Amino acid sequence: MVFPGRFSTGCRRCRQRKVKCDESKPACRRCYIYGKPCPGYTDQFHFRFDKSASKQERASPAQHCSKEVRVSCQPQPQSAQTSGDQAMLAPSRPAAIIPHPELSYEDLSLCYFVRRFVTPDEADNFPGHLSFLPALYNPHGHGVLEAATLSVAQMAAYNQFGGDKFRLQSYQNYGRAVRALRNTIQNEEEVTSDKVIAADISGEGWGNPSEHAAGLYCLLEKRGVEQLCTSRGFELFLLALLRLQVHSFLNEDDSYSDPGGMVALLSLFDPLMRAMSLMTKVLWLRHNLSKSPTSPDASCEPSEHPFQSVREVGFEALNASILQACFEALDEFDTWDFDAESYWKLTFEGRSVPAALGEVATKANYYDPETACTIILVRSARLVLLLSILEFHDRTQVLSNNDGSGTGCIIVLEQSIRLTIADMLWCVPFAMGDLDPNGQSVTMPHDGAAALTILQPLKLVTYCPYATHEQRKSVQGILDRMNLAIGVRSAVSWEERAGLKTAFPGTQGLIRAMTSLASGASSQAAERA
């Protein structure tokens, strides 16, 4: 804006009529002669905007509150005696209204997804949930990772906020991702890139029989040991391996639990990989227990069972060898709890350390979200093994004997199950970021990342026949929160899905066990009545 030079000091009407004003106060005589009331005089200083100013600034609405500013002006020679160096207060021009940029549906959904379902990349390289995504994602790219990420992000936004446009765009981007993946597979050089394996990032459908577990398994094998040389590759491998292990458990198929034997190899050096190796071993043992004969007359083909056949060693000896391997695995879990403490202190400085079974609540008052999620995952593998042993006993009565030692063993196993679940539930508020180190309630923006990580372990508890009523009720409340507050629509207990055709085959045995337990309790209540 510029000062226009000397201006007329007449009243506003005379200036408008372009006649000389007599400048009488409070009203000029010329207006009186003209027959109109004198509108008075304007302020001394006026500014006009330069023609290069934007139309938006010239059209600013007057309803914005004006702020007074001090303006210093050099006096004109003609008015030096009257004005001098006097500083006057003049109202500033109203602030211009600048419209906010309109975000697209893609940007809105992507911001929501990253904020809620992606853990920050920590300095100690502790594996998180999709923490590699911001570095890999190219906002200007149109590859398989970008299309898959947008598809998942838009569906997450739809689940939380609704809006058919989110869902429609999610389906469209899903089709783009599939086409891009097909084109990438044809290129041998690109198929092993981090972006390809990172494209498989949706956590809700884990374990679905229609998912491409075989393709993911082959991709991990093709990437080889080299993928574990970087923190990003290590996290990608762990995330893909968790997905394969969930698939193996839910579908009673351990064919894809250890791609390339890398888990067993690296478990000798890394406790995190040792935990994954224990999960793999549990799936293998569960598969063996389910294939074991239930009576001395039952037959078992050598190709169907890794242990010796009944005719070679006898029914009791075969069952004893299977149980021996299971109890050795339980001892390995105890060893892992002990070794993990020193490993955490040396590698992840400042983080709380895992504790032994039943000591999670007393060993520390706070667990960081990543450590809490790790404890829940390891405890869930122990829970699967304990449930598999007791389910095997229900079929074979292998732990029943005359001296009563088998009964004591069963009691210990049931107590271990309840302690395992108690440790898991104690860690949930820390995993979800509900508590800070001082025990105060807080809100963690990326609670969805923890929800997807611990979803399947919690669903496992909902139909556990040996969990207490309070434990199952607590887990159901957590799943309801994941479903309604976070938008994870698959957060529904397997108990609720027991009668559906979509129930996974691996859950049927435990669901039947829970149903039997419930019917037995009802019968006892009827007898007492």
Coordinates of C-alpha atoms in Angstrom, one line a residue:
M1 CA 0.0 0.0 0.0
V2 CA 1.1 3.6 -0.7
F3 CA 0.4 7.1 0.6
P4 CA -1.5 9.1 -2.0
G5 CA 0.0 12.5 -1.2
R6 CA -1.9 15.5 0.0
F7 CA -5.6 15.0 0.3
S8 CA -8.7 17.3 0.7
T9 CA -9.6 18.2 4.2
G10 CA -13.2 18.9 3.4
C11 CA -16.3 17.0 4.5
R12 CA -17.2 13.8 2.8
R13 CA -20.2 15.1 0.8
C14 CA -18.2 18.1 -0.6
R15 CA -15.4 15.8 -1.6
Q16 CA -17.9 13.5 -3.2
R17 CA -19.5 16.5 -5.1
K18 CA -16.0 17.8 -5.9
V19 CA -16.8 21.3 -4.6
K20 CA -14.8 23.5 -2.2
C21 CA -15.8 23.0 1.4
D22 CA -15.8 25.8 3.9
E23 CA -14.7 23.3 6.5
S24 CA -17.0 24.7 9.2
K25 CA -17.3 22.6 12.3
P26 CA -19.2 20.5 13.3
A27 CA -21.1 20.8 9.9
C28 CA -20.1 22.7 6.8
R29 CA -22.4 25.5 5.6
R30 CA -22.2 24.4 1.9
C31 CA -24.1 21.1 2.8
Y32 CA -26.7 23.2 4.6
I33 CA -27.2 25.3 1.5
Y34 CA -27.3 22.1 -0.6
G35 CA -30.2 20.9 1.6
K36 CA -28.4 17.8 2.9
P37 CA -27.1 17.0 6.3
C38 CA -23.3 17.2 6.6
P39 CA -21.8 13.7 7.0
G40 CA -18.7 15.0 8.8
Y41 CA -15.0 14.8 8.2
T42 CA -12.8 11.8 7.6
D43 CA -9.6 10.8 9.5
Q44 CA -6.5 12.7 8.5
F45 CA -4.5 9.7 7.0
H46 CA -5.7 7.3 4.4
F47 CA -3.9 4.6 2.6
R48 CA -4.7 2.9 -0.6
F49 CA -3.6 -0.5 -1.8
D50 CA -1.2 -1.0 -4.6
K51 CA -2.9 -2.3 -7.8
S52 CA -0.7 -5.5 -7.5
A53 CA -2.5 -6.5 -4.4
S54 CA -4.6 -9.6 -4.7
K55 CA -8.4 -9.4 -5.2
Q56 CA -8.7 -11.6 -2.1
E57 CA -7.1 -9.0 0.1
R58 CA -9.2 -6.1 -1.4
A59 CA -12.4 -8.1 -0.8
S60 CA -11.7 -8.8 2.9
P61 CA -14.9 -8.7 4.9
A62 CA -15.2 -5.9 7.4
Q63 CA -16.6 -8.0 10.2
H64 CA -13.1 -9.0 11.3
C65 CA -11.9 -7.2 14.4
S66 CA -9.7 -4.3 13.5
K67 CA -6.5 -3.8 15.3
E68 CA -4.9 -0.4 15.9
V69 CA -1.4 0.1 14.8
R70 CA 1.0 3.0 15.3
V71 CA 1.9 4.7 12.0
S72 CA 4.8 7.1 11.7
C73 CA 4.6 9.6 8.8
Q74 CA 6.9 12.2 7.5
P75 CA 5.0 15.6 7.6
Q76 CA 4.4 17.4 4.3
P77 CA 6.1 20.8 4.1
Q78 CA 2.8 22.6 4.0
S79 CA 1.6 21.2 7.3
A80 CA 4.8 21.1 9.2
Q81 CA 3.5 23.5 11.8
T82 CA 0.4 21.5 12.5
S83 CA 1.4 17.9 12.3
G84 CA 5.1 17.9 13.0
D85 CA 6.4 14.4 13.9
Q86 CA 3.1 13.5 15.6
A87 CA 2.2 9.8 15.4
M88 CA -1.4 9.0 14.9
L89 CA -3.4 5.8 15.6
A90 CA -5.3 4.5 12.6
P91 CA -7.3 1.3 12.2
S92 CA -5.6 -1.4 10.2
R93 CA -7.2 -3.0 7.3
P94 CA -9.1 -6.2 8.1
A95 CA -7.2 -9.5 7.9
A96 CA -7.8 -11.3 4.7
I97 CA -9.7 -14.7 4.7
I98 CA -7.5 -17.3 3.2
P99 CA -9.5 -20.5 2.4
H100 CA -8.0 -23.7 3.8
P101 CA -6.7 -26.1 1.2
E102 CA -9.2 -28.9 0.6
L103 CA -7.7 -32.3 1.3
S104 CA -8.5 -35.2 -0.9
Y105 CA -9.9 -38.5 0.3
E106 CA -6.6 -40.1 -0.3
D107 CA -4.8 -37.6 1.9
L108 CA -7.3 -37.8 4.7
S109 CA -7.4 -41.6 4.8
L110 CA -3.6 -41.9 4.5
C111 CA -3.0 -39.4 7.4
Y112 CA -5.5 -41.3 9.6
F113 CA -4.0 -44.7 8.8
V114 CA -0.4 -43.6 9.4
R115 CA -1.2 -41.8 12.6
R116 CA -3.2 -44.7 14.1
F117 CA -1.8 -47.9 12.7
V118 CA 1.9 -47.1 12.2
T119 CA 4.3 -47.1 15.1
P120 CA 7.1 -44.4 15.1
D121 CA 10.5 -45.5 14.0
E122 CA 12.5 -45.8 17.2
A123 CA 16.2 -45.1 17.5
D124 CA 17.1 -48.5 19.0
N125 CA 15.6 -50.3 15.9
F126 CA 13.1 -52.3 18.0
P127 CA 10.7 -53.8 15.4
G128 CA 7.4 -52.1 15.4
H129 CA 4.2 -52.3 13.3
L130 CA 4.7 -50.8 9.8
S131 CA 7.3 -48.3 11.0
F132 CA 9.1 -48.7 7.7
L133 CA 6.1 -47.5 5.7
P134 CA 6.7 -43.7 5.8
A135 CA 10.2 -44.2 4.4
L136 CA 9.1 -46.6 1.7
Y137 CA 5.9 -44.9 0.6
N138 CA 6.2 -42.4 -2.4
P139 CA 3.3 -40.0 -2.4
H140 CA 3.9 -39.3 -6.1
G141 CA 4.3 -43.0 -7.0
H142 CA 1.8 -45.4 -8.5
G143 CA 3.4 -48.7 -7.6
V144 CA 2.1 -51.8 -5.8
L145 CA 3.0 -50.4 -2.4
E146 CA 1.3 -47.1 -2.9
A147 CA -1.9 -48.7 -4.3
A148 CA -2.0 -51.3 -1.5
T149 CA -1.4 -48.7 1.2
L150 CA -4.1 -46.4 -0.1
S151 CA -6.5 -49.4 -0.3
V152 CA -5.9 -50.4 3.3
A153 CA -5.9 -46.7 4.5
Q154 CA -9.2 -45.9 2.8
M155 CA -10.9 -49.1 4.2
A156 CA -9.6 -48.2 7.7
A157 CA -11.1 -44.7 7.3
Y158 CA -14.4 -46.2 6.1
N159 CA -14.5 -48.6 9.0
Q160 CA -14.0 -45.8 11.4
F161 CA -15.9 -42.9 9.8
G162 CA -18.1 -44.4 7.2
G163 CA -18.5 -42.8 3.8
D164 CA -19.1 -44.8 0.7
K165 CA -16.5 -42.9 -1.2
F166 CA -13.8 -44.3 1.1
R167 CA -14.9 -47.8 0.4
L168 CA -15.3 -47.3 -3.4
Q169 CA -11.8 -45.8 -3.6
S170 CA -10.4 -48.7 -1.5
Y171 CA -11.8 -51.3 -3.9
Q172 CA -10.4 -49.3 -6.9
N173 CA -6.9 -49.1 -5.3
Y174 CA -7.1 -52.8 -4.4
G175 CA -7.6 -53.6 -8.1
R176 CA -4.7 -51.3 -9.0
A177 CA -2.5 -53.1 -6.4
V178 CA -3.3 -56.5 -7.8
R179 CA -2.5 -55.4 -11.3
A180 CA 0.7 -53.8 -10.2
L181 CA 1.7 -56.9 -8.3
R182 CA 1.2 -59.1 -11.3
N183 CA 3.4 -56.8 -13.4
T184 CA 6.0 -56.8 -10.7
I185 CA 6.1 -60.6 -10.4
Q186 CA 7.0 -60.8 -14.1
N187 CA 10.1 -58.7 -13.3
E188 CA 12.6 -60.9 -11.5
E189 CA 14.7 -57.9 -10.4
E190 CA 11.9 -56.1 -8.6
V191 CA 10.0 -59.1 -7.0
T192 CA 12.4 -59.2 -4.0
S193 CA 12.3 -55.5 -3.3
D194 CA 11.1 -54.2 0.1
K195 CA 8.2 -52.5 -1.5
V196 CA 6.7 -55.7 -2.8
I197 CA 6.7 -57.5 0.5
A198 CA 5.6 -54.4 2.4
A199 CA 2.5 -54.2 0.1
D200 CA 1.0 -57.1 2.1
I201 CA 0.2 -54.9 5.1
S202 CA -3.4 -55.3 6.0
G203 CA -3.6 -56.9 9.5
E204 CA -7.3 -57.6 9.7
G205 CA -7.5 -60.6 7.4
W206 CA -4.6 -62.5 9.0
G207 CA -5.3 -66.3 8.8
N208 CA -7.9 -66.1 6.1
P209 CA -7.8 -69.4 4.1
S210 CA -8.0 -67.5 0.8
E211 CA -4.9 -65.4 1.5
H212 CA -1.7 -66.0 -0.4
A213 CA 0.4 -67.7 2.3
A214 CA 2.2 -69.8 -0.3
G215 CA 3.2 -66.8 -2.3
L216 CA 4.4 -64.9 0.8
Y217 CA 6.4 -68.0 1.9
C218 CA 8.1 -68.2 -1.5
L219 CA 8.9 -64.5 -1.5
L220 CA 10.6 -64.7 1.9
E221 CA 12.6 -67.7 0.7
K222 CA 13.6 -65.9 -2.4
R223 CA 14.8 -62.8 -0.5
G224 CA 17.1 -65.0 1.5
V225 CA 19.2 -64.2 4.6
E226 CA 20.2 -60.9 3.0
Q227 CA 16.9 -59.4 4.0
L228 CA 17.8 -59.6 7.7
C229 CA 20.9 -57.4 7.3
T230 CA 18.9 -54.1 7.7
S231 CA 16.5 -53.1 10.4
R232 CA 13.8 -52.5 7.8
G233 CA 14.3 -56.0 6.3
F234 CA 14.3 -57.5 9.7
E235 CA 11.0 -55.9 10.6
L236 CA 9.5 -56.9 7.3
F237 CA 10.5 -60.5 7.8
L238 CA 9.1 -60.6 11.4
L239 CA 5.8 -59.1 10.2
A240 CA 5.5 -61.5 7.3
L241 CA 6.5 -64.4 9.6
L242 CA 3.8 -63.5 12.1
R243 CA 1.3 -63.5 9.4
L244 CA 2.4 -67.0 8.2
Q245 CA 2.3 -68.4 11.7
V246 CA -1.2 -67.1 12.3
H247 CA -2.3 -68.7 9.1
S248 CA -0.6 -72.0 10.1
F249 CA -2.4 -72.0 13.5
L250 CA -5.9 -71.1 12.2
N251 CA -5.7 -73.5 9.3
E252 CA -3.9 -76.4 10.9
D253 CA -1.1 -76.2 8.3
D254 CA 2.5 -75.7 9.5
S255 CA 3.9 -75.9 6.0
Y256 CA 4.7 -72.2 5.8
S257 CA 5.8 -71.6 9.4
D258 CA 9.6 -71.3 8.8
P259 CA 10.5 -70.1 5.3
G260 CA 13.9 -71.4 4.3
G261 CA 14.7 -72.6 7.8
M262 CA 15.9 -69.1 8.6
V263 CA 14.1 -68.9 11.8
A264 CA 15.7 -72.0 13.3
L265 CA 19.1 -70.8 12.1
L266 CA 18.9 -67.3 13.5
S267 CA 17.3 -68.4 16.8
L268 CA 20.8 -69.4 17.9
F269 CA 21.9 -65.8 17.9
D270 CA 18.9 -63.5 18.4
P271 CA 16.3 -63.9 21.3
L272 CA 13.7 -62.2 19.1
M273 CA 14.2 -64.9 16.4
R274 CA 14.3 -67.5 19.2
A275 CA 10.8 -66.4 20.2
M276 CA 9.7 -66.8 16.6
S277 CA 11.4 -70.2 16.6
L278 CA 9.4 -71.3 19.7
M279 CA 6.2 -70.2 18.0
T280 CA 7.1 -72.3 15.0
K281 CA 7.9 -75.3 17.2
V282 CA 4.5 -74.9 19.0
L283 CA 2.7 -75.1 15.6
W284 CA 4.7 -78.2 14.7
L285 CA 3.9 -79.9 18.0
R286 CA 0.2 -78.9 17.8
H287 CA 0.1 -80.5 14.3
N288 CA 1.7 -83.7 15.7
L289 CA -0.7 -83.9 18.6
S290 CA -3.7 -83.5 16.3
K291 CA -2.4 -86.4 14.1
S292 CA -1.6 -88.8 16.9
P293 CA -3.7 -91.9 17.4
T294 CA -6.3 -91.8 20.1
S295 CA -6.2 -95.6 21.0
P296 CA -3.8 -98.5 20.6
D297 CA -5.9 -99.9 17.8
A298 CA -5.7 -96.7 15.7
S299 CA -3.3 -96.6 12.8
C300 CA -1.0 -93.8 11.8
E301 CA 1.0 -93.8 8.6
P302 CA 4.6 -92.9 9.0
S303 CA 4.2 -90.2 6.3
E304 CA 1.5 -88.6 8.4
H305 CA 3.4 -88.4 11.6
P306 CA 7.0 -87.4 12.3
F307 CA 7.3 -89.7 15.3
Q308 CA 7.5 -93.5 15.0
S309 CA 4.3 -95.4 14.3
V310 CA 2.3 -97.2 17.0
R311 CA 3.4 -100.6 15.7
E312 CA 7.1 -99.7 16.0
V313 CA 7.1 -98.3 19.6
G314 CA 3.7 -98.9 21.0
F315 CA 0.8 -96.6 21.8
E316 CA 2.0 -95.5 25.2
A317 CA 5.6 -94.9 24.2
L318 CA 4.5 -92.9 21.2
N319 CA 2.3 -90.6 23.3
A320 CA 5.1 -90.3 25.9
S321 CA 7.5 -89.1 23.3
I322 CA 5.1 -86.5 22.0
L323 CA 4.4 -85.2 25.5
Q324 CA 8.1 -85.2 26.3
A325 CA 8.7 -82.8 23.3
C326 CA 5.9 -80.6 24.5
F327 CA 7.2 -80.3 28.0
E328 CA 10.7 -79.6 26.7
A329 CA 9.2 -76.7 24.7
L330 CA 7.6 -75.3 27.9
D331 CA 11.0 -75.4 29.5
E332 CA 12.3 -73.4 26.5
F333 CA 9.8 -70.7 27.2
D334 CA 11.0 -70.4 30.7
T335 CA 14.6 -70.2 29.4
W336 CA 13.6 -67.5 26.9
D337 CA 12.1 -65.4 29.7
F338 CA 15.4 -65.5 31.6
D339 CA 17.6 -64.8 28.6
A340 CA 15.4 -62.0 27.3
E341 CA 16.0 -59.9 30.4
S342 CA 19.7 -59.6 29.8
Y343 CA 19.3 -59.2 26.1
W344 CA 16.8 -56.3 26.5
K345 CA 19.1 -54.5 29.0
L346 CA 22.1 -54.7 26.6
T347 CA 20.3 -54.1 23.3
F348 CA 17.2 -51.9 24.1
E349 CA 18.5 -49.5 26.7
G350 CA 15.7 -47.7 28.6
R351 CA 13.0 -50.3 27.8
S352 CA 11.3 -52.5 30.4
V353 CA 12.4 -56.1 30.3
P354 CA 10.3 -59.3 30.0
A355 CA 9.6 -61.3 33.1
A356 CA 9.0 -64.9 34.0
L357 CA 5.6 -66.5 33.9
G358 CA 3.4 -65.0 36.6
E359 CA 5.8 -62.2 37.4
V360 CA 4.9 -59.7 34.8
A361 CA 2.7 -57.7 37.1
T362 CA 5.2 -57.7 40.0
K363 CA 8.5 -57.3 38.1
A364 CA 7.7 -53.8 36.6
N365 CA 5.2 -51.1 37.0
Y366 CA 5.4 -50.1 33.3
Y367 CA 6.1 -51.7 30.0
D368 CA 6.7 -49.8 26.8
P369 CA 4.2 -50.7 24.0
E370 CA 6.6 -52.7 21.9
T371 CA 7.9 -54.8 24.8
A372 CA 4.3 -55.3 26.0
C373 CA 3.2 -56.6 22.5
T374 CA 6.2 -58.9 22.5
I375 CA 5.3 -60.4 25.9
I376 CA 1.7 -60.9 24.7
L377 CA 2.8 -62.7 21.5
V378 CA 5.2 -65.0 23.3
R379 CA 2.6 -65.8 26.0
S380 CA 0.1 -66.6 23.3
A381 CA 2.4 -69.2 21.8
R382 CA 2.8 -70.8 25.3
L383 CA -1.0 -70.7 25.6
V384 CA -1.5 -72.6 22.3
L385 CA 0.9 -75.3 23.5
L386 CA -0.8 -75.7 26.9
L387 CA -4.2 -75.9 25.3
S388 CA -2.9 -78.4 22.8
I389 CA -1.6 -80.7 25.5
L390 CA -4.8 -80.6 27.5
E391 CA -6.9 -81.1 24.3
F392 CA -4.7 -84.1 23.5
H393 CA -5.3 -85.5 27.0
D394 CA -9.0 -85.0 26.6
R395 CA -8.9 -87.3 23.5
T396 CA -6.4 -89.9 24.8
Q397 CA -6.5 -89.7 28.6
V398 CA -2.7 -90.0 28.3
L399 CA -2.1 -88.2 31.6
S400 CA -4.4 -90.5 33.6
N401 CA -2.7 -93.1 35.8
N402 CA -3.3 -94.9 39.0
D403 CA -0.9 -93.0 41.3
G404 CA -2.6 -89.7 40.8
S405 CA 0.4 -87.9 39.4
G406 CA -1.4 -87.2 36.1
T407 CA -4.1 -85.4 37.9
G408 CA -1.6 -83.1 39.5
C409 CA 0.0 -82.5 36.2
I410 CA -3.3 -81.4 34.7
I411 CA -3.9 -79.0 37.6
V412 CA -0.5 -77.4 37.0
L413 CA -1.2 -77.0 33.3
E414 CA -4.5 -75.4 34.0
Q415 CA -2.9 -73.0 36.5
S416 CA -0.2 -72.2 33.9
I417 CA -2.9 -71.3 31.4
R418 CA -4.5 -68.8 33.8
L419 CA -1.2 -67.3 34.7
T420 CA -0.3 -67.0 31.0
I421 CA -3.6 -65.2 30.3
A422 CA -3.1 -62.9 33.4
D423 CA 0.3 -61.8 32.0
M424 CA -1.3 -61.1 28.6
L425 CA -4.1 -59.0 30.1
W426 CA -1.7 -57.1 32.4
C427 CA 0.3 -56.0 29.3
V428 CA -2.7 -54.9 27.2
P429 CA -3.1 -51.4 28.7
F430 CA 0.7 -50.8 28.1
A431 CA 0.6 -52.2 24.6
M432 CA -2.4 -50.0 23.7
G433 CA -0.7 -46.9 25.2
D434 CA -3.3 -46.4 27.9
L435 CA -0.9 -45.9 30.8
D436 CA 2.3 -43.8 31.1
P437 CA 5.3 -44.7 33.2
N438 CA 3.7 -42.9 36.2
G439 CA 0.5 -45.0 35.9
Q440 CA -1.6 -42.1 34.6
S441 CA -4.1 -42.6 31.9
V442 CA -3.0 -41.3 28.5
T443 CA -4.0 -41.7 24.9
M444 CA -1.6 -43.1 22.3
P445 CA -2.3 -42.0 18.8
H446 CA -1.1 -45.3 17.2
D447 CA -3.3 -47.7 19.3
G448 CA -4.4 -49.3 16.1
A449 CA -0.9 -50.7 15.5
A450 CA -1.0 -52.5 18.8
A451 CA -4.6 -53.6 18.2
L452 CA -3.6 -55.4 15.0
T453 CA -0.5 -57.0 16.6
I454 CA -2.3 -58.5 19.6
L455 CA -5.7 -59.2 18.0
Q456 CA -5.3 -62.9 17.4
P457 CA -3.7 -63.7 20.8
L458 CA -6.7 -62.0 22.5
K459 CA -9.2 -63.8 20.3
L460 CA -7.5 -67.0 21.5
V461 CA -8.4 -66.2 25.1
T462 CA -12.1 -65.7 24.3
Y463 CA -12.8 -69.4 23.8
C464 CA -10.2 -70.8 26.2
P465 CA -12.2 -73.3 28.4
Y466 CA -9.7 -72.9 31.2
A467 CA -9.8 -69.1 31.4
T468 CA -11.8 -67.5 34.2
H469 CA -15.1 -65.7 33.6
E470 CA -13.4 -62.4 34.5
Q471 CA -10.6 -63.0 32.0
R472 CA -12.9 -63.8 29.1
K473 CA -15.1 -60.8 30.0
S474 CA -12.1 -58.5 30.1
V475 CA -10.9 -59.7 26.7
Q476 CA -14.3 -59.3 25.2
G477 CA -14.3 -55.7 26.4
I478 CA -11.0 -55.1 24.7
L479 CA -12.2 -56.6 21.4
D480 CA -15.3 -54.4 21.6
R481 CA -13.1 -51.4 21.9
M482 CA -11.0 -52.5 18.9
N483 CA -14.1 -53.0 16.9
L484 CA -16.1 -49.9 17.8
A485 CA -13.5 -47.3 18.8
I486 CA -10.6 -48.2 16.5
G487 CA -12.5 -49.7 13.6
V488 CA -10.9 -53.1 13.5
R489 CA -14.0 -55.0 12.2
S490 CA -12.4 -58.4 12.6
A491 CA -12.1 -57.9 16.4
V492 CA -14.9 -60.5 17.1
S493 CA -14.3 -63.4 19.3
W494 CA -14.1 -66.9 17.8
E495 CA -16.8 -67.9 20.3
E496 CA -19.3 -65.6 18.5
R497 CA -18.2 -67.1 15.1
A498 CA -18.4 -70.7 16.3
G499 CA -21.6 -71.3 14.3
L500 CA -20.5 -69.5 11.2
K501 CA -19.2 -71.2 8.1
T502 CA -16.2 -68.9 8.1
A503 CA -14.8 -70.2 11.4
F504 CA -11.3 -71.5 10.9
P505 CA -10.7 -75.3 11.1
G506 CA -7.9 -74.8 13.7
T507 CA -10.3 -73.2 16.1
Q508 CA -13.0 -75.9 16.0
G509 CA -11.3 -78.3 18.5
L510 CA -11.0 -75.6 21.2
I511 CA -14.5 -74.2 20.5
R512 CA -15.9 -77.7 21.0
A513 CA -13.9 -78.0 24.3
M514 CA -15.4 -74.7 25.5
T515 CA -18.9 -75.8 24.5
S516 CA -18.4 -79.1 26.4
L517 CA -17.2 -77.2 29.5
A518 CA -20.2 -74.8 29.4
S519 CA -22.7 -77.7 29.0
G520 CA -21.0 -79.5 31.9
A521 CA -21.3 -76.5 34.1
S522 CA -25.0 -76.1 33.2
S523 CA -25.6 -79.7 34.1
Q524 CA -24.0 -79.3 37.5
A525 CA -26.1 -76.2 38.2
A526 CA -29.3 -78.1 37.2
E527 CA -28.4 -80.9 39.6
R528 CA -27.8 -78.5 42.5
A529 CA -31.2 -76.9 41.7

